[in-house]
Short mmCIF file of C-alpha atoms in Angstrom, two decimals:
data_model
loop_
_atom_site.label_atom_id
_atom_site.label_comp_id
_atom_site.label_asym_id
_atom_site.label_seq_id
_atom_site.Cartn_x
_atom_site.Cartn_y
_atom_site.Cartn_z
CA UNK A 1 -11.92 -3.89 8.95
CA UNK A 2 -10.49 -0.53 9.04
CA UNK A 3 -8.47 -0.34 5.91
CA UNK A 4 -7.04 3.05 6.67
CA UNK A 5 -4.14 2.56 8.99
CA UNK A 6 -1.86 5.67 9.03
CA UNK A 7 -0.17 5.59 12.43
CA UNK A 8 1.56 2.93 14.59
CA UNK A 9 -1.16 3.80 17.22
CA UNK A 10 -4.00 2.75 14.98
CA UNK A 11 -2.23 -0.34 13.94
CA UNK A 12 -1.62 -1.38 17.51
CA UNK A 13 -5.26 -0.79 18.25
CA UNK A 14 -6.50 -2.67 15.52
CA UNK A 15 -4.38 -5.57 16.21
CA UNK A 16 -5.23 -5.50 19.86
CA UNK A 17 -8.81 -5.38 19.37
CA UNK A 18 -8.96 -7.87 16.67
CA UNK A 19 -6.26 -10.25 18.42
CA UNK A 20 -4.19 -10.32 15.50
CA UNK A 21 -0.53 -9.68 14.56
CA UNK A 22 0.61 -6.92 12.35
CA UNK A 23 1.14 -9.25 9.33
CA UNK A 24 -2.34 -10.34 9.42
CA UNK A 25 -4.02 -7.02 9.42
CA UNK A 26 -1.31 -5.82 6.72
CA UNK A 27 -2.17 -8.61 4.37
CA UNK A 28 -5.82 -8.24 4.86
CA UNK A 29 -5.58 -4.58 4.03
CA UNK A 30 -3.03 -5.08 0.99
CA UNK A 31 -5.69 -7.60 -0.43
CA UNK A 32 -8.40 -5.17 -0.19
CA UNK A 33 -6.98 -2.08 -1.24
CA UNK A 34 -5.55 -3.75 -4.24
CA UNK A 35 -8.66 -6.40 -4.85
CA UNK A 36 -6.73 -9.31 -4.54
CA UNK A 37 -6.60 -12.36 -2.47
CA UNK A 38 -4.45 -12.90 0.77
CA UNK A 39 -2.70 -15.59 -1.07
CA UNK A 40 -1.77 -13.20 -3.77
CA UNK A 41 -0.29 -10.83 -1.26
CA UNK A 42 1.85 -13.48 0.26
CA UNK A 43 2.82 -14.91 -3.36
CA UNK A 44 4.08 -11.47 -4.13
CA UNK A 45 5.69 -11.14 -0.78
CA UNK A 46 7.40 -14.64 -1.34
CA UNK A 47 8.62 -13.28 -4.75
CA UNK A 48 10.63 -10.46 -2.88
CA UNK A 49 11.72 -12.81 -0.33
CA UNK A 50 13.25 -15.24 -2.96
CA UNK A 51 14.88 -12.53 -4.85
CA UNK A 52 16.53 -11.24 -1.65
CA UNK A 53 17.98 -14.80 -1.14
CA UNK A 54 19.03 -14.97 -4.66
CA UNK A 55 20.86 -11.54 -4.44
CA UNK A 56 22.68 -12.92 -1.05
CA UNK A 57 23.92 -16.03 -2.97
CA UNK A 58 25.20 -14.07 -6.10
CA UNK A 59 26.51 -11.48 -3.80
CA UNK A 60 28.47 -13.96 -1.70
CA UNK A 61 29.98 -15.40 -4.75
CA UNK A 62 31.14 -12.47 -6.59
CA UNK A 63 34.03 -9.82 -6.20
CA UNK A 64 33.38 -7.68 -9.17
CA UNK A 65 33.82 -3.97 -8.74
CA UNK A 66 31.31 -1.42 -9.32
CA UNK A 67 31.30 0.75 -12.36
CA UNK A 68 33.11 3.23 -10.19
CA UNK A 69 35.44 0.97 -9.02
CA UNK A 70 35.03 1.93 -5.48
CA UNK A 71 33.42 -0.87 -4.26
CA UNK A 72 32.91 -4.53 -4.61
CA UNK A 73 35.39 -6.65 -2.78
CA UNK A 74 34.30 -6.10 1.13
CA UNK A 75 32.11 -9.20 1.31
CA UNK A 76 35.03 -11.35 -0.13
CA UNK A 77 37.43 -9.89 2.25
CA UNK A 78 34.93 -10.59 5.36
CA UNK A 79 34.55 -14.01 4.04
CA UNK A 80 38.09 -14.77 3.86
CA UNK A 81 39.00 -13.63 7.38
CA UNK A 82 36.19 -15.86 8.62
CA UNK A 83 37.97 -18.84 7.15
CA UNK A 84 40.27 -18.82 10.06
CA UNK A 85 39.00 -16.40 12.54
CA UNK A 86 36.12 -16.92 14.94
CA UNK A 87 33.41 -13.90 14.74
CA UNK A 88 33.25 -11.89 18.29
CA UNK A 89 29.58 -12.35 18.41
CA UNK A 90 29.09 -15.75 16.80
CA UNK A 91 28.11 -17.36 13.35
CA UNK A 92 24.73 -15.27 12.93
CA UNK A 93 26.58 -12.05 13.37
CA UNK A 94 29.20 -13.13 10.78
CA UNK A 95 26.11 -14.00 8.32
CA UNK A 96 24.59 -10.65 8.84
CA UNK A 97 27.66 -8.81 8.05
CA UNK A 98 28.17 -10.89 5.01
CA UNK A 99 24.76 -11.01 3.59
CA UNK A 100 24.32 -7.18 3.95
CA UNK A 101 27.62 -6.63 1.93
CA UNK A 102 26.66 -9.16 -0.28
CA UNK A 103 23.38 -7.66 -1.17
CA UNK A 104 24.74 -4.08 -1.25
CA UNK A 105 27.65 -5.11 -3.36
CA UNK A 106 25.26 -7.09 -5.85
CA UNK A 107 23.33 -3.76 -5.98
CA UNK A 108 26.38 -1.39 -7.18
CA UNK A 109 27.55 -3.88 -9.73
CA UNK A 110 24.07 -3.64 -11.41
CA UNK A 111 22.96 -7.19 -10.27
CA UNK A 112 19.46 -8.07 -9.16
CA UNK A 113 18.11 -7.05 -5.70
CA UNK A 114 14.94 -5.94 -3.85
CA UNK A 115 14.73 -2.36 -3.10
CA UNK A 116 13.54 -2.58 0.66
CA UNK A 117 12.64 0.06 1.08
CA UNK A 118 15.35 1.56 -1.43
CA UNK A 119 17.95 0.09 -3.43
CA UNK A 120 20.49 1.91 -1.44
CA UNK A 121 19.35 0.38 1.69
CA UNK A 122 18.81 -2.99 0.15
CA UNK A 123 20.97 -5.11 2.22
CA UNK A 124 19.54 -4.24 5.64
CA UNK A 125 16.51 -6.35 6.01
CA UNK A 126 17.41 -9.29 4.02
CA UNK A 127 20.64 -9.79 5.94
CA UNK A 128 18.87 -9.81 9.04
CA UNK A 129 16.06 -11.75 8.12
CA UNK A 130 17.68 -14.22 6.04
CA UNK A 131 20.59 -14.97 8.64
CA UNK A 132 18.44 -15.18 11.66
CA UNK A 133 16.05 -17.58 9.91
CA UNK A 134 18.71 -19.98 8.86
CA UNK A 135 20.19 -20.19 12.27
CA UNK A 136 16.89 -20.51 14.29
CA UNK A 137 15.12 -22.58 11.66
CA UNK A 138 11.91 -20.26 10.98
CA UNK A 139 9.91 -21.64 7.95
CA UNK A 140 9.37 -19.62 4.79
CA UNK A 141 5.89 -18.97 6.13
CA UNK A 142 7.26 -17.23 9.09
CA UNK A 143 9.84 -15.33 7.08
CA UNK A 144 7.02 -14.24 4.97
CA UNK A 145 4.97 -13.01 7.92
CA UNK A 146 7.91 -11.22 8.96
CA UNK A 147 8.46 -9.43 5.99
CA UNK A 148 5.01 -8.45 5.45
CA UNK A 149 5.28 -6.89 8.91
CA UNK A 150 8.40 -5.16 7.80
CA UNK A 151 6.60 -3.74 4.84
CA UNK A 152 3.82 -2.33 6.84
CA UNK A 153 6.04 -0.60 9.40
CA UNK A 154 7.80 0.94 6.33
CA UNK A 155 4.48 1.83 4.68
CA UNK A 156 3.37 3.52 7.76
CA UNK A 157 6.55 5.63 8.26
CA UNK A 158 6.22 6.58 4.49
CA UNK A 159 2.88 8.09 5.24
CA UNK A 160 4.54 10.90 6.96
CA UNK A 161 7.95 10.96 5.44
CA UNK A 162 8.88 10.25 1.84
CA UNK A 163 11.40 7.43 1.82
CA UNK A 164 14.00 9.17 -0.21
CA UNK A 165 17.48 10.61 0.77
CA UNK A 166 16.70 13.49 -1.32
CA UNK A 167 13.54 14.32 0.83
CA UNK A 168 14.73 13.29 4.46
CA UNK A 169 18.33 12.21 4.08
CA UNK A 170 19.65 8.58 4.86
CA UNK A 171 17.37 8.38 8.20
CA UNK A 172 14.54 7.72 5.82
CA UNK A 173 16.14 5.25 3.46
CA UNK A 174 18.64 3.21 5.75
CA UNK A 175 16.89 4.35 9.00
CA UNK A 176 13.69 3.07 7.81
CA UNK A 177 15.23 -0.16 6.46
CA UNK A 178 16.85 -0.88 9.91
CA UNK A 179 13.35 -0.10 11.61
CA UNK A 180 11.87 -2.50 9.41
CA UNK A 181 14.47 -5.25 10.00
CA UNK A 182 14.13 -4.53 13.85
CA UNK A 183 10.53 -5.27 13.63
CA UNK A 184 10.57 -8.39 11.76
CA UNK A 185 13.38 -9.87 13.69
CA UNK A 186 11.41 -9.14 16.92
CA UNK A 187 8.33 -10.86 15.45
CA UNK A 188 10.47 -13.85 14.27
CA UNK A 189 11.91 -14.12 17.91
CA UNK A 190 8.48 -14.26 19.55
CA UNK A 191 7.80 -10.35 20.37
CA UNK A 192 4.14 -9.22 20.67
CA UNK A 193 2.89 -6.24 18.75
CA UNK A 194 4.04 -3.80 21.24
CA UNK A 195 7.38 -4.86 21.48
CA UNK A 196 7.83 -5.25 17.43
CA UNK A 197 6.61 -1.71 17.23
CA UNK A 198 9.27 -0.59 20.00
CA UNK A 199 12.02 -2.55 18.20
CA UNK A 200 11.30 -0.47 15.19
CA UNK A 201 10.91 2.78 17.07
CA UNK A 202 14.31 2.04 19.08
CA UNK A 203 16.19 1.45 15.82
CA UNK A 204 14.80 4.57 14.00
CA UNK A 205 15.29 6.66 17.14
CA UNK A 206 19.07 5.96 17.13
CA UNK A 207 19.38 6.96 13.43
CA UNK A 208 17.60 10.36 13.41
CA UNK A 209 19.64 13.01 11.71
CA UNK A 210 21.68 10.32 9.25
CA UNK A 211 22.57 12.47 6.42
CA UNK A 212 22.73 11.42 2.70
CA UNK A 213 26.10 12.69 1.29
CA UNK A 214 27.36 10.02 -1.13
CA UNK A 215 30.60 10.40 -2.89
CA UNK A 216 30.35 11.28 -6.29
CA UNK A 217 26.62 11.00 -5.97
CA UNK A 218 26.96 7.31 -6.46
CA UNK A 219 25.08 4.80 -4.30
CA UNK A 220 28.33 3.51 -2.93
CA UNK A 221 30.27 5.43 -0.35
CA UNK A 222 29.15 5.30 2.54
CA UNK A 223 26.09 3.45 1.40
CA UNK A 224 27.67 -0.09 0.86
CA UNK A 225 29.25 -0.56 4.46
CA UNK A 226 26.29 1.44 6.02
CA UNK A 227 24.21 -1.69 5.22
CA UNK A 228 26.00 -4.13 7.66
CA UNK A 229 26.19 -1.54 10.40
CA UNK A 230 22.30 -1.04 10.21
CA UNK A 231 21.50 -4.74 9.71
CA UNK A 232 23.36 -5.34 12.97
CA UNK A 233 21.90 -2.14 14.50
CA UNK A 234 18.36 -3.52 13.96
CA UNK A 235 19.34 -6.80 15.88
CA UNK A 236 20.41 -4.64 18.96
CA UNK A 237 16.76 -3.00 18.82
CA UNK A 238 15.23 -6.32 18.54
CA UNK A 239 17.08 -7.73 21.74
CA UNK A 240 16.16 -4.61 23.66
CA UNK A 241 12.68 -4.61 22.73
CA UNK A 242 12.26 -8.51 23.37
CA UNK A 243 13.67 -7.73 26.92
CA UNK A 244 10.93 -5.41 27.40
CA UNK A 245 12.89 -2.08 26.93
CA UNK A 246 10.55 0.55 25.20
CA UNK A 247 11.01 3.70 23.68
CA UNK A 248 10.17 6.38 26.16
CA UNK A 249 8.92 8.52 22.90
CA UNK A 250 6.19 6.68 21.40
CA UNK A 251 6.56 5.45 17.75
CA UNK A 252 4.41 8.14 16.06
CA UNK A 253 6.23 11.06 17.78
CA UNK A 254 9.39 9.47 16.83
CA UNK A 255 8.08 9.65 12.98
CA UNK A 256 7.37 13.05 13.60
CA UNK A 257 10.64 13.89 14.82
CA UNK A 258 12.28 12.28 11.94
CA UNK A 259 10.00 14.32 9.47
CA UNK A 260 10.88 17.58 11.14
CA UNK A 261 14.53 16.68 11.17
CA UNK A 262 14.48 15.71 7.54
CA UNK A 263 12.78 19.04 6.80
CA UNK A 264 15.30 21.00 8.63
CA UNK A 265 18.16 19.05 7.14
CA UNK A 266 20.25 21.18 4.83
CA UNK A 267 19.50 20.20 1.17
CA UNK A 268 23.23 19.95 0.86
CA UNK A 269 23.15 16.88 2.80
CA UNK A 270 20.03 15.30 1.28
CA UNK A 271 21.49 13.24 -1.86
CA UNK A 272 22.81 16.60 -3.62
CA UNK A 273 26.52 15.49 -2.81
CA UNK A 274 27.13 19.13 -1.99
CA UNK A 275 28.32 18.70 1.57
CA UNK A 276 29.70 16.17 4.22
CA UNK A 277 31.66 13.30 2.96
CA UNK A 278 30.88 14.09 -0.85
CA UNK A 279 32.93 17.15 -0.55
CA UNK A 280 36.17 15.82 1.28
CA UNK A 281 39.39 16.33 -0.42
CA UNK A 282 39.55 12.58 -1.39
CA UNK A 283 36.03 12.28 -2.55
CA UNK A 284 36.41 15.15 -4.73
CA UNK A 285 39.59 13.56 -6.20
CA UNK A 286 37.35 10.33 -6.49
CA UNK A 287 34.68 12.34 -8.32
CA UNK A 288 37.15 13.65 -10.92
CA UNK A 289 38.68 10.29 -11.61
CA UNK A 290 35.35 8.66 -12.26
CA UNK A 291 33.54 11.56 -14.41
CA UNK A 292 36.56 13.74 -15.25
CA UNK B 1 1.97 12.54 -3.00
CA UNK B 2 0.10 9.42 -3.45
CA UNK B 3 0.28 6.98 -0.56
CA UNK B 4 2.57 3.87 -0.83
CA UNK B 5 1.18 0.43 -0.39
CA UNK B 6 2.92 -2.68 1.58
CA UNK B 7 3.89 -3.72 -2.03
CA UNK B 8 5.84 -0.69 -2.65
CA UNK B 9 7.81 -0.99 0.44
CA UNK B 10 8.91 -4.51 -0.39
CA UNK B 11 9.77 -4.14 -4.10
CA UNK B 12 10.60 -3.79 -6.93
CA UNK B 13 13.00 -6.57 -7.45
CA UNK B 14 15.32 -4.67 -9.73
CA UNK B 15 18.64 -4.54 -11.35
CA UNK B 16 20.69 -1.92 -9.06
CA UNK B 17 21.92 0.54 -8.42
CA UNK B 18 19.43 3.27 -8.07
CA UNK B 19 15.63 3.09 -8.00
CA UNK B 20 15.44 6.49 -9.62
CA UNK B 21 18.70 6.39 -11.64
CA UNK B 22 18.38 2.72 -12.92
CA UNK B 23 14.95 1.37 -12.37
CA UNK B 24 13.26 4.63 -13.01
CA UNK B 25 15.29 4.99 -16.54
CA UNK B 26 13.94 1.67 -17.36
CA UNK B 27 10.51 2.56 -16.47
CA UNK B 28 10.75 5.68 -18.30
CA UNK B 29 12.19 4.04 -21.45
CA UNK B 30 9.33 1.19 -21.10
CA UNK B 31 6.39 3.47 -21.05
CA UNK B 32 7.72 5.65 -23.94
CA UNK B 33 7.96 2.31 -25.92
CA UNK B 34 4.49 1.57 -24.95
CA UNK B 35 3.34 5.14 -26.29
CA UNK B 36 5.48 4.61 -29.39
CA UNK B 37 3.89 1.28 -29.81
CA UNK B 38 6.93 -0.12 -31.30
CA UNK B 39 10.57 -0.41 -31.31
CA UNK B 40 11.97 2.65 -33.07
CA UNK B 41 14.85 2.65 -35.60
CA UNK B 42 16.62 5.27 -33.65
CA UNK B 43 16.31 7.13 -30.23
CA UNK B 44 18.16 10.12 -29.33
CA UNK B 45 18.16 10.46 -25.38
CA UNK B 46 18.75 13.86 -23.96
CA UNK B 47 19.72 13.53 -20.19
CA UNK B 48 19.55 16.59 -17.66
CA UNK B 49 20.84 17.64 -14.61
CA UNK B 50 21.42 14.84 -12.02
CA UNK B 51 20.81 12.08 -14.78
CA UNK B 52 23.53 13.81 -17.03
CA UNK B 53 25.83 14.27 -14.26
CA UNK B 54 25.86 11.05 -12.51
CA UNK B 55 23.94 8.89 -14.97
CA UNK B 56 26.82 7.10 -16.00
CA UNK B 57 27.72 5.94 -12.73
CA UNK B 58 24.21 4.59 -12.07
CA UNK B 59 23.96 2.76 -15.52
CA UNK B 60 21.00 5.39 -16.28
CA UNK B 61 21.70 5.06 -20.29
CA UNK B 62 21.71 1.41 -19.96
CA UNK B 63 18.51 1.73 -18.39
CA UNK B 64 16.84 3.99 -20.79
CA UNK B 65 17.96 1.85 -23.70
CA UNK B 66 16.75 -1.21 -21.96
CA UNK B 67 13.47 0.10 -21.42
CA UNK B 68 12.98 1.27 -25.11
CA UNK B 69 13.96 -2.35 -26.01
CA UNK B 70 11.25 -3.70 -23.84
CA UNK B 71 13.37 -5.33 -20.90
CA UNK B 72 11.81 -5.05 -17.37
CA UNK B 73 13.54 -3.58 -14.36
CA UNK B 74 14.68 -6.90 -13.07
CA UNK B 75 16.29 -8.31 -16.27
CA UNK B 76 19.98 -9.15 -15.83
CA UNK B 77 20.56 -8.26 -19.46
CA UNK B 78 20.58 -4.46 -18.72
CA UNK B 79 23.87 -4.58 -17.29
CA UNK B 80 25.60 -5.42 -20.63
CA UNK B 81 22.72 -3.91 -22.90
CA UNK B 82 25.27 -2.19 -24.84
CA UNK B 83 27.04 -5.20 -25.92
CA UNK B 84 23.83 -7.45 -26.13
CA UNK B 85 22.48 -8.90 -29.34
CA UNK B 86 19.15 -7.14 -28.69
CA UNK B 87 20.46 -3.89 -29.06
CA UNK B 88 22.14 -4.57 -32.35
CA UNK B 89 19.30 -3.36 -34.67
CA UNK B 90 18.77 -0.01 -32.89
CA UNK B 91 20.74 3.35 -33.13
CA UNK B 92 20.92 5.28 -30.18
CA UNK B 93 22.66 8.57 -29.15
CA UNK B 94 23.03 10.25 -25.87
CA UNK B 95 23.10 13.95 -25.31
CA UNK B 96 23.66 15.83 -21.89
CA UNK B 97 22.50 19.17 -20.79
CA UNK B 98 21.89 21.36 -17.70
CA UNK B 99 18.44 23.11 -17.29
CA UNK B 100 17.71 24.33 -14.07
CA UNK B 101 13.90 24.44 -14.95
CA UNK B 102 13.81 20.68 -15.75
CA UNK B 103 13.47 18.11 -13.07
CA UNK B 104 16.64 16.82 -11.50
CA UNK B 105 16.16 13.61 -13.30
CA UNK B 106 14.63 14.45 -16.44
CA UNK B 107 15.25 13.10 -19.99
CA UNK B 108 13.93 13.75 -23.43
CA UNK B 109 13.49 10.91 -25.91
CA UNK B 110 13.23 11.39 -29.58
CA UNK B 111 11.79 8.21 -31.29
CA UNK B 112 12.58 8.03 -34.85
CA UNK B 113 11.10 5.04 -37.06
CA UNK B 114 7.98 4.94 -39.11
CA UNK B 115 7.01 8.18 -37.47
CA UNK B 116 8.68 10.65 -35.11
CA UNK B 117 7.80 11.07 -31.66
CA UNK B 118 8.95 13.45 -28.81
CA UNK B 119 8.53 11.89 -25.22
CA UNK B 120 9.79 13.76 -22.26
CA UNK B 121 9.76 12.25 -18.67
CA UNK B 122 11.01 12.43 -15.29
CA UNK B 123 12.32 9.87 -12.70
CA UNK B 124 10.34 11.35 -9.44
CA UNK B 125 11.87 8.97 -6.94
CA UNK B 126 11.47 5.27 -5.74
CA UNK B 127 11.46 4.08 -9.13
CA UNK B 128 8.24 6.14 -9.73
CA UNK B 129 7.94 8.05 -12.89
CA UNK B 130 5.85 10.50 -15.07
CA UNK B 131 5.87 11.15 -18.69
CA UNK B 132 5.32 15.05 -18.93
CA UNK B 133 5.19 15.71 -22.53
CA UNK B 134 4.31 14.05 -25.79
CA UNK B 135 5.12 16.07 -29.05
CA UNK B 136 3.47 19.33 -28.14
CA UNK B 137 1.24 18.15 -25.35
CA UNK B 138 1.74 18.20 -21.60
CA UNK B 139 0.51 15.04 -20.08
CA UNK B 140 0.98 13.11 -16.99
CA UNK B 141 1.59 9.45 -17.28
CA UNK B 142 2.91 7.32 -14.58
CA UNK B 143 2.48 3.88 -15.92
CA UNK B 144 0.24 2.92 -12.99
CA UNK B 145 -2.98 3.01 -15.06
CA UNK B 146 -3.94 1.57 -18.32
CA UNK B 147 -4.50 4.99 -20.18
CA UNK B 148 -6.26 6.38 -23.15
CA UNK B 149 -4.60 9.26 -24.83
CA UNK B 150 -6.35 11.14 -27.68
CA UNK B 151 -5.83 14.25 -29.38
CA UNK B 152 -8.93 16.25 -30.80
CA UNK B 153 -10.19 19.58 -31.89
CA UNK B 154 -11.03 21.77 -28.54
CA UNK B 155 -14.64 22.21 -28.65
CA UNK B 156 -17.46 21.49 -26.14
CA UNK B 157 -18.80 17.99 -25.45
CA UNK B 158 -15.69 16.01 -26.17
CA UNK B 159 -15.41 14.81 -22.59
CA UNK B 160 -18.76 13.68 -22.35
CA UNK B 161 -18.78 11.81 -25.90
CA UNK B 162 -15.86 9.87 -24.73
CA UNK B 163 -16.94 9.31 -21.07
CA UNK B 164 -20.20 8.06 -22.46
CA UNK B 165 -18.55 5.61 -24.50
CA UNK B 166 -16.48 4.23 -21.59
CA UNK B 167 -19.66 4.25 -19.38
CA UNK B 168 -21.45 2.29 -21.89
CA UNK B 169 -18.87 -0.35 -21.66
CA UNK B 170 -19.00 -0.19 -17.62
CA UNK B 171 -15.36 1.07 -17.48
CA UNK B 172 -14.41 3.36 -14.43
CA UNK B 173 -12.43 6.45 -14.87
CA UNK B 174 -9.61 6.63 -12.49
CA UNK B 175 -8.43 10.06 -13.71
CA UNK B 176 -8.79 12.35 -16.60
CA UNK B 177 -6.32 15.38 -17.61
CA UNK B 178 -6.94 17.71 -20.51
CA UNK B 179 -4.42 20.11 -21.99
CA UNK B 180 -4.78 22.50 -25.25
CA UNK B 181 -2.41 24.48 -27.13
CA UNK B 182 -5.08 27.37 -27.72
CA UNK B 183 -8.82 27.51 -27.57
CA UNK B 184 -10.36 25.91 -30.52
CA UNK B 185 -7.31 24.21 -31.56
CA UNK B 186 -5.68 20.73 -31.00
CA UNK B 187 -6.33 19.57 -27.41
CA UNK B 188 -5.17 16.32 -25.77
CA UNK B 189 -7.10 14.08 -23.05
CA UNK B 190 -5.49 11.51 -20.90
CA UNK B 191 -7.82 8.97 -19.18
CA UNK B 192 -6.64 6.58 -16.76
CA UNK B 193 -9.05 3.50 -16.60
CA UNK B 194 -9.22 0.76 -14.02
CA UNK B 195 -9.83 -2.17 -16.49
CA UNK B 196 -8.35 -3.57 -19.70
CA UNK B 197 -10.12 -2.31 -23.01
CA UNK B 198 -10.25 -3.84 -26.07
CA UNK B 199 -9.78 -2.42 -29.54
CA UNK B 200 -13.44 -1.90 -30.36
CA UNK B 201 -13.90 0.68 -27.57
CA UNK B 202 -10.62 2.53 -29.03
CA UNK B 203 -12.08 2.38 -32.45
CA UNK B 204 -15.40 3.67 -31.29
CA UNK B 205 -13.52 6.81 -29.73
CA UNK B 206 -11.65 7.21 -33.07
CA UNK B 207 -15.16 7.53 -34.91
CA UNK B 208 -16.33 10.37 -32.80
CA UNK B 209 -16.06 13.48 -35.16
CA UNK B 210 -12.97 15.98 -34.66
CA UNK B 211 -10.87 13.26 -33.00
CA UNK B 212 -7.47 13.17 -34.84
CA UNK B 213 -5.76 10.43 -32.77
CA UNK B 214 -6.33 7.76 -30.13
CA UNK B 215 -3.84 5.68 -28.41
CA UNK B 216 -4.07 3.07 -25.85
CA UNK B 217 -0.91 2.79 -23.62
CA UNK B 218 -0.82 -0.18 -21.18
CA UNK B 219 0.43 0.18 -17.73
CA UNK B 220 3.73 -0.97 -16.51
CA UNK B 221 4.14 -4.11 -14.54
CA UNK B 222 4.71 -3.35 -10.90
#
């Protein structure tokens, strides 16, 4: 087994030549590299999955504010509305928005979440994965398979681009999370390896250039609300890929574009809060109120 | 940069809101505690740059103290650590400074107890950390490996004496870094190893002539 997979092209060819899914290759390679069993890889993944569901539950039940006071009530507001209103795209859509907000708000109130791949983007993948699994009855085994595939997609992106806003902007954090989520959902819904990779690529390609300009340097504005947007975004990508829509630019080349875009992005827009939303009049007022 | 694994991408399970400013802070405190070997009577934290400016909104101070007290990154007690029973018996103080030469997320920790120790570290992103200074010595400890730290007189043959003890015990060395203050004076060696080791091995290293101090620093849980 070739344990040194660094590109999506390599991953696709290993999957095809071994007639295996991404998660099968990924769990074998993880087991080999860490010198543990495949069962241990799956148990580790199951713990993350469990913690994601726990974060959704506690987030859905809370409306406590963050330390800054900027965020914390949005999930509650959405739940209130859907007590009497019909979500335009149906129940799963409602859940995805709520679960993403629930998780992100848990994060900013110092609750327990899973950084996936980062804390600021922690609501995206769990919202889509858990909501779709609940409404389409996917087993825990299938959910773990999907999470392993998502992790492998994130890992391959991270070979070229560090998944940090300070290095490549939000495209690297929430963009990667959305790409991981798109791949996971595509796999759950029966997509083949090529479709899964195209789902991820379509999601990522549409987020190239996304900056990281958080107000007052906190993981709150615009981060919390960006999570439900990009969870829904990942479903669009999965639906397109499942229909046979492909990215005209191959997955690895989109990662190259992301790396270059991140390098060219002004440092003022990479988690330093020196430009963009962070220096708007209101943002500066908020910053003054919080830190004095 | 070291390549991420699948596990790095789908973890850690952590208390939010920031992997660098919250989870990283806890891990810095934890690793410093492993180096000091004990809960100190008092710790003085000096936060630099981004840690100093945005730490409060990220729970950085809470994370640092929680780590020093031995709490892991996913412990729900971190949020209210200042009010918690477990922080009642330790004195702590936070200082803030700007230093363009320091890492954006740097912290100095002065541990005061039976002995006094200065430990400086950085949160380098995605929850990854590095301890860069212990007292006067430059080191690089990431918490990813069990590590032997020794301070000794700078002289020929020290590396081979230590490595032969490890080899005799069938222990593989993952990395080895040395630093010294001046030729022939005190030097430090940091050895990352793949296994666990027992106290006998540490004692064997302590018995090498001109070794002043040996410490075994356990890796952090993932």
